[in-house]
Coordinates of C-alpha atoms in Angstrom, one line a residue:
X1 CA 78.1 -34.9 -27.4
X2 CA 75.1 -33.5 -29.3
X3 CA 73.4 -35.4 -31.7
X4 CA 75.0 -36.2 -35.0
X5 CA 72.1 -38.8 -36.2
X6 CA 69.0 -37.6 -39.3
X7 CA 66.9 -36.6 -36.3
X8 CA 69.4 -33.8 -35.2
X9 CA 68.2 -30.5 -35.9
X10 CA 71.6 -29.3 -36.8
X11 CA 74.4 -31.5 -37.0
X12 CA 78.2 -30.1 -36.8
X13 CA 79.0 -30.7 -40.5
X14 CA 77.5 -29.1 -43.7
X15 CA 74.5 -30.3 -44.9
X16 CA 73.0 -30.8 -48.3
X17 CA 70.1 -28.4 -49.3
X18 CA 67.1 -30.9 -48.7
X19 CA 69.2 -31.6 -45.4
X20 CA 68.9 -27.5 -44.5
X21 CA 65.2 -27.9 -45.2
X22 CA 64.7 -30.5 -43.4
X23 CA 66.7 -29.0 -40.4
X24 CA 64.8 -26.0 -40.2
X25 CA 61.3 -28.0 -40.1
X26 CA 63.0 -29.7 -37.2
X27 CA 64.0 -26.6 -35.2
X28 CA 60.5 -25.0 -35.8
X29 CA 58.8 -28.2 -34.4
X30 CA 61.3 -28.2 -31.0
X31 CA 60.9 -24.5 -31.1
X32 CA 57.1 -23.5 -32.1
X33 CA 56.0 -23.1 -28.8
X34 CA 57.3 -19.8 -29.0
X35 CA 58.0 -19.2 -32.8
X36 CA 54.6 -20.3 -33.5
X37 CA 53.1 -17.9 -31.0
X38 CA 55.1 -15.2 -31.8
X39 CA 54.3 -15.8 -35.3
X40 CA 50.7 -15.6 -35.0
X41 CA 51.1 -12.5 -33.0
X42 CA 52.9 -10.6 -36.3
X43 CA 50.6 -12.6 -38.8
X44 CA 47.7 -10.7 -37.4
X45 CA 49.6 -7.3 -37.0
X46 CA 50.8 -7.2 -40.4
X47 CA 47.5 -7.9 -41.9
X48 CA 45.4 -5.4 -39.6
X49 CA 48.1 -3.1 -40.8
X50 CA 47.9 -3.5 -44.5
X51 CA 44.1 -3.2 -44.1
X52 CA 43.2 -0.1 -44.3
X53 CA 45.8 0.5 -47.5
X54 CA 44.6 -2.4 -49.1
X55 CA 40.9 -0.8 -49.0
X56 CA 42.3 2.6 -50.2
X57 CA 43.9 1.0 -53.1
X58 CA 40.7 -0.7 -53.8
X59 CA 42.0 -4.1 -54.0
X60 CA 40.0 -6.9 -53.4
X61 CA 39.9 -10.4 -51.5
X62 CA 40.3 -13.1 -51.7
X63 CA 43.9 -12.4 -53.4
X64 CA 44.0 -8.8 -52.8
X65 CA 45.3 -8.3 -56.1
X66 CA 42.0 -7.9 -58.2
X67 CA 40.1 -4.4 -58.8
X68 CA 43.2 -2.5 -58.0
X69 CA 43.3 1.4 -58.9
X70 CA 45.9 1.5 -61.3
X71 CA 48.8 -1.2 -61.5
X72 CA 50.9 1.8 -59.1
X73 CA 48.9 1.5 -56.6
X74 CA 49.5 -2.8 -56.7
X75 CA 53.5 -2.4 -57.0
X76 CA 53.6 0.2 -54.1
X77 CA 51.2 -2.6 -52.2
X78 CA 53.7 -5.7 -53.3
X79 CA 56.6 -3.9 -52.0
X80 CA 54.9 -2.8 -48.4
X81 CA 54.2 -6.7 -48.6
X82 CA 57.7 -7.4 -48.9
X83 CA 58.9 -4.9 -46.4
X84 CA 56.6 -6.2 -43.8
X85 CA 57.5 -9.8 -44.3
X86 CA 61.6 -9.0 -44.1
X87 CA 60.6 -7.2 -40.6
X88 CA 59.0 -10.2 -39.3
X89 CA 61.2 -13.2 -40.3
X90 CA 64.1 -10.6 -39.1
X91 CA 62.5 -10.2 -35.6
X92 CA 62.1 -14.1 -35.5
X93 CA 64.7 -14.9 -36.6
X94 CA 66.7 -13.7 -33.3
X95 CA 65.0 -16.7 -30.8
X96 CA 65.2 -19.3 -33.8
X97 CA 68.8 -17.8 -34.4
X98 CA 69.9 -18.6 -30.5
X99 CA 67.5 -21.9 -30.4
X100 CA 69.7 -22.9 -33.6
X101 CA 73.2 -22.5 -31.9
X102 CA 72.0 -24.2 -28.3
X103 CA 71.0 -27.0 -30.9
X104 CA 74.6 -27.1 -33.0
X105 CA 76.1 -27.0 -29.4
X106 CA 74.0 -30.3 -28.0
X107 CA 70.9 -28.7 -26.3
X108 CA 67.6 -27.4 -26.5
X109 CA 67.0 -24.1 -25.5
X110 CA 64.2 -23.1 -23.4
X111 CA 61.0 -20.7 -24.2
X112 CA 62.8 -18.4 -21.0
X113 CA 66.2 -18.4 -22.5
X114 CA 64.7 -17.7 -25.4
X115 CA 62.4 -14.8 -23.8
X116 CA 64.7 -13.4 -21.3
X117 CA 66.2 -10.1 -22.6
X118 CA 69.7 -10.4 -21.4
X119 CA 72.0 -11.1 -24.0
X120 CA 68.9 -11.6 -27.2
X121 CA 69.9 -7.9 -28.4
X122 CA 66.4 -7.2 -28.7
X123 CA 66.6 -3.1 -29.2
X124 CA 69.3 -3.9 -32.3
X125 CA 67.2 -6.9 -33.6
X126 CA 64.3 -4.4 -34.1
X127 CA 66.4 -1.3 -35.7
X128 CA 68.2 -3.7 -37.9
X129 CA 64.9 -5.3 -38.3
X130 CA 63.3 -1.8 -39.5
X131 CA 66.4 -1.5 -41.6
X132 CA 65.8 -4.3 -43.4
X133 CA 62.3 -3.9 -44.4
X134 CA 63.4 -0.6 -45.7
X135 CA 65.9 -2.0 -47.7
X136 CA 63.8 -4.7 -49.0
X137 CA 60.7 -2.0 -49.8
X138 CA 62.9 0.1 -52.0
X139 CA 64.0 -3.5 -53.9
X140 CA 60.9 -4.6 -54.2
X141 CA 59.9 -0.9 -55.8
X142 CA 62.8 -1.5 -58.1
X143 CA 61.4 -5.0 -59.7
X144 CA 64.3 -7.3 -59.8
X145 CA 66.4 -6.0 -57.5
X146 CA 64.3 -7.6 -54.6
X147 CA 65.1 -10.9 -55.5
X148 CA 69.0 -10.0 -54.9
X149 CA 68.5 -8.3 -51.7
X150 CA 66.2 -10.8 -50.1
X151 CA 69.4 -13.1 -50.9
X152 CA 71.5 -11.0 -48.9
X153 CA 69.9 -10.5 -45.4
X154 CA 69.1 -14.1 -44.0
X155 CA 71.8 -13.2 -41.3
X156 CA 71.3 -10.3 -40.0
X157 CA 69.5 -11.1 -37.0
X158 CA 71.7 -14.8 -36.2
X159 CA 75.0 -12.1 -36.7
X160 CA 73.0 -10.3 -33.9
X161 CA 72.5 -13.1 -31.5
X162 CA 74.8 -15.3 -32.3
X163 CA 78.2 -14.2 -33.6
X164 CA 77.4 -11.3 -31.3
X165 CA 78.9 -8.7 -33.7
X166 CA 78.3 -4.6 -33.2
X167 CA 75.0 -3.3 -35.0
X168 CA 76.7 -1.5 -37.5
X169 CA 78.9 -4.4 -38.7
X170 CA 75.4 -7.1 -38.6
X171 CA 74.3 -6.2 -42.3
X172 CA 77.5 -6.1 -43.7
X173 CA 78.8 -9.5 -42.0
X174 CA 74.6 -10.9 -43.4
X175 CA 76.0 -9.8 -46.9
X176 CA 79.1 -11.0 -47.4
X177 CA 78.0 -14.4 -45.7
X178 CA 75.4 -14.8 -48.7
X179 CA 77.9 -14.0 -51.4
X180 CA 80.6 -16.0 -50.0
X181 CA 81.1 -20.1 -51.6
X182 CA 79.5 -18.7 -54.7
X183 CA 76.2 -17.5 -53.0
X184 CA 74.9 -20.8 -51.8
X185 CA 73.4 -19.1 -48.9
X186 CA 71.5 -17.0 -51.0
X187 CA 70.1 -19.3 -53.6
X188 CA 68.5 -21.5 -50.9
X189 CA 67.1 -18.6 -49.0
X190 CA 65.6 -17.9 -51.9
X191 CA 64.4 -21.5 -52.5
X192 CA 63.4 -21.9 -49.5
X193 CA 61.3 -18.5 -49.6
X194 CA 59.8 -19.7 -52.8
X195 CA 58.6 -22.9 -51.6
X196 CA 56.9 -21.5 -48.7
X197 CA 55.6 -18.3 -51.3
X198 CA 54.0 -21.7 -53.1
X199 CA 52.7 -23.5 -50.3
X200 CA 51.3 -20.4 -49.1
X201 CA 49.2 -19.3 -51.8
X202 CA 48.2 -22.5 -52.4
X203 CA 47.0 -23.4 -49.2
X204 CA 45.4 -20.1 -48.7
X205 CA 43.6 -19.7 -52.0
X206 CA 42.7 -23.4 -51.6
X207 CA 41.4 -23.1 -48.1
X208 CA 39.1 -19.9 -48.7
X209 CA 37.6 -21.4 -52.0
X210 CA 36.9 -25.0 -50.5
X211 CA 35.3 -22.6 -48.0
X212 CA 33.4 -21.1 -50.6
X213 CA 32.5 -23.9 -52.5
X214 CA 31.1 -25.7 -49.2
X215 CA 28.5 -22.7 -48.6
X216 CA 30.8 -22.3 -45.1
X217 CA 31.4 -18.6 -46.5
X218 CA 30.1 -16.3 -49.6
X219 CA 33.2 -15.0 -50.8
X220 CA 30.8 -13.1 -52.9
X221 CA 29.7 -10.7 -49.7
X222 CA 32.6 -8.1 -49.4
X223 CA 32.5 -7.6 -46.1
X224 CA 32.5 -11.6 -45.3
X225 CA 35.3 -11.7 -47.6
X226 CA 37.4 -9.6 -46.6
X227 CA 37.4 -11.0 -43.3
X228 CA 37.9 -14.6 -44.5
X229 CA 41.1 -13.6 -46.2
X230 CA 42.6 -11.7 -43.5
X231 CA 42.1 -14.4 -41.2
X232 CA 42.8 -17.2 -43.5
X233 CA 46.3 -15.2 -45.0
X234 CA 47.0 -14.5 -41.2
X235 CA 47.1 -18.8 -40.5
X236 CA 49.2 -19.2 -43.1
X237 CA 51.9 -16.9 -42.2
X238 CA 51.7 -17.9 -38.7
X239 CA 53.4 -21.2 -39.6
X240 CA 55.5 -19.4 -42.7
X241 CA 57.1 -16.8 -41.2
X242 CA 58.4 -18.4 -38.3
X243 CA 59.9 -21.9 -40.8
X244 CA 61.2 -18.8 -43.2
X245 CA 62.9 -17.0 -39.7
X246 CA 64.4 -21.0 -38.7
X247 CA 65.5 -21.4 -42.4
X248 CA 67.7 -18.6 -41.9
X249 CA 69.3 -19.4 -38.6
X250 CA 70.2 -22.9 -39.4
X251 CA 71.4 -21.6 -43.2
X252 CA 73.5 -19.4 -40.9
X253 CA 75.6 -21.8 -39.1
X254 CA 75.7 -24.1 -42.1
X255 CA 77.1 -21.5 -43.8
X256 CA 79.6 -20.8 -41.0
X257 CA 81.0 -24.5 -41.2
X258 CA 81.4 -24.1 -44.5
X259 CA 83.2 -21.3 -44.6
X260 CA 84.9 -20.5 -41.5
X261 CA 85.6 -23.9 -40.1
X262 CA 82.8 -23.9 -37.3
X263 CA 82.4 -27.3 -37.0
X264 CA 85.9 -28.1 -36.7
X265 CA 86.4 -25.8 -34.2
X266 CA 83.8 -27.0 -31.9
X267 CA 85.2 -31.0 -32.4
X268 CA 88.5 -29.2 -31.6
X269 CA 87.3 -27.3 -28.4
X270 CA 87.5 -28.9 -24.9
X271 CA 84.3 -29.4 -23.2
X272 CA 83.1 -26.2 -21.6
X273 CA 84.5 -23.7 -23.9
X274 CA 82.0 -24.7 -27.4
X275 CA 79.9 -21.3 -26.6
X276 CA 82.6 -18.8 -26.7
X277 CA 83.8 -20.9 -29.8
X278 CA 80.4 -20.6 -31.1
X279 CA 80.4 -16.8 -30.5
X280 CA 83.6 -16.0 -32.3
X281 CA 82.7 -15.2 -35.6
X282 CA 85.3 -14.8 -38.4
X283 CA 84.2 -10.9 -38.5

């Protein structure tokens, strides 16, 4: 029987939202060998990427929102933030998606099972993934509109991986799980994705002025700051990214015993046969 005390990392019942928070912390800290990793790996990617645009629209460190060329040129940059950011919590959020269901079922998955490429849907995860950040760069260009569609797509990749449903029906299944109980999902996605928005700034801003402060870096040197903040904005998202991609998968399941019974069927299902229960998604 899995575990069904506070230090589970997903119980088979709903949970409260502090519960969810807690839960996700939980399956990043079983699971950040990998996640953490991983993480790091697209933390450093994304920022080496938005390098060179950051310097051609004349932003500057340490918040890379100061001396910008016109207020266009920082929406278009918020919006590439944006899109970047859905990519990578959708990419991890396929290994913290599985780890989250072998958790719910009583175990702890493995960084191998987590790795090994048969049956993670890798090649959808990364369209749908690409997809996403699309979607979420046209929001974000649109204002408001971002908030709702960053609501809407905290599934996509745990449809992929763990209710196993074709490509084309994974965004539309993500949706209508986010609207569904009066968009609970959705509101502490978005809490959740705040939170960490605060912590992050906060920690990162913090960081690179105590830095400053110290003597330990002129932020007033260009060249020094601009490699401060990328390395500093990069550490942050390594641990942010991957607790954002967790968040989803256990808001996932939750959301599933809420609304389609999951919990009951597992206590219902005779020993052997929780998997295939776990797979068959209301679709």
């Amino acid at each position: 029987m899995p575990d069904v005390g506070p230090t589970a990392v997903l119980p088979r019942r709903p949970l409260t939202v502090g519960e969810l928070l807690d839960s996700a912390v939980l399956l990043l800290r079983t699971q950040g060998r990998l996640l953490l990793p991983l993480g790091a790996l697209f933390a450093v990617g994304e920022q080496l990427l938005l390098h060179p645009l950051r310097l051609a629209a004349g932003v500057e460190p340490p918040s890379w929102l100061l001396g910008v060329d016109g207020f266009p040129a920082l929406w278009f940059l918020l919006a590439l933030g944006a899109a970047s950011e859905a990519v990578i919590v959708t990419l991890l959020g396929n290994p913290a998606a599985r780890a989250a269901g072998a958790a719910l079922l009583g175990r702890r998955a493995g960084v191998r099972e987590l790795l090994r490429p048969r049956g993670a849907r890798y090649g959808a995860t990364l369209l749908l993934a690409l997809l996403v950040g699309l979607v979420m760069m046209l929001a974000g260009l649109m204002g408001p509109l971002w908030f709702v569609a960053y609501a809407l797509f905290g599934s996509v990749a745990a449809a992929l991986a763990v209710d196993r449903v074709p490509v084309h029906r994974a965004v539309g299944r993500a949706a209508r799980l986010a609207v569904r109980g009066g968009g609970q999902a959705g509101a502490v996605r978005l809490l959740g994705y705040l939170g960490w928005w605060i912590l992050r700034v906060g920690l990162g801003l913090g960081v690179l002025t105590g830095l400053d402060s110290l003597d330990l870096i002129d932020l007033d040197d260009p060249a020094v700051a601009q490699v401060a903040a990328i390395t500093v904005w990069a550490g942050v998202n390594t641990v942010a990214y991957p607790a954002l991609a967790c968040l989803d998968a256990v808001i996932h399941l939750d959301n599933r015993m809420r609304t389609e019974g999951l919990d009951i069927r597992l206590a219902r299902s005779p020993a052997g046969i929780a998997e295939p229960v776990l797979l068959a998604a209301d679709r």
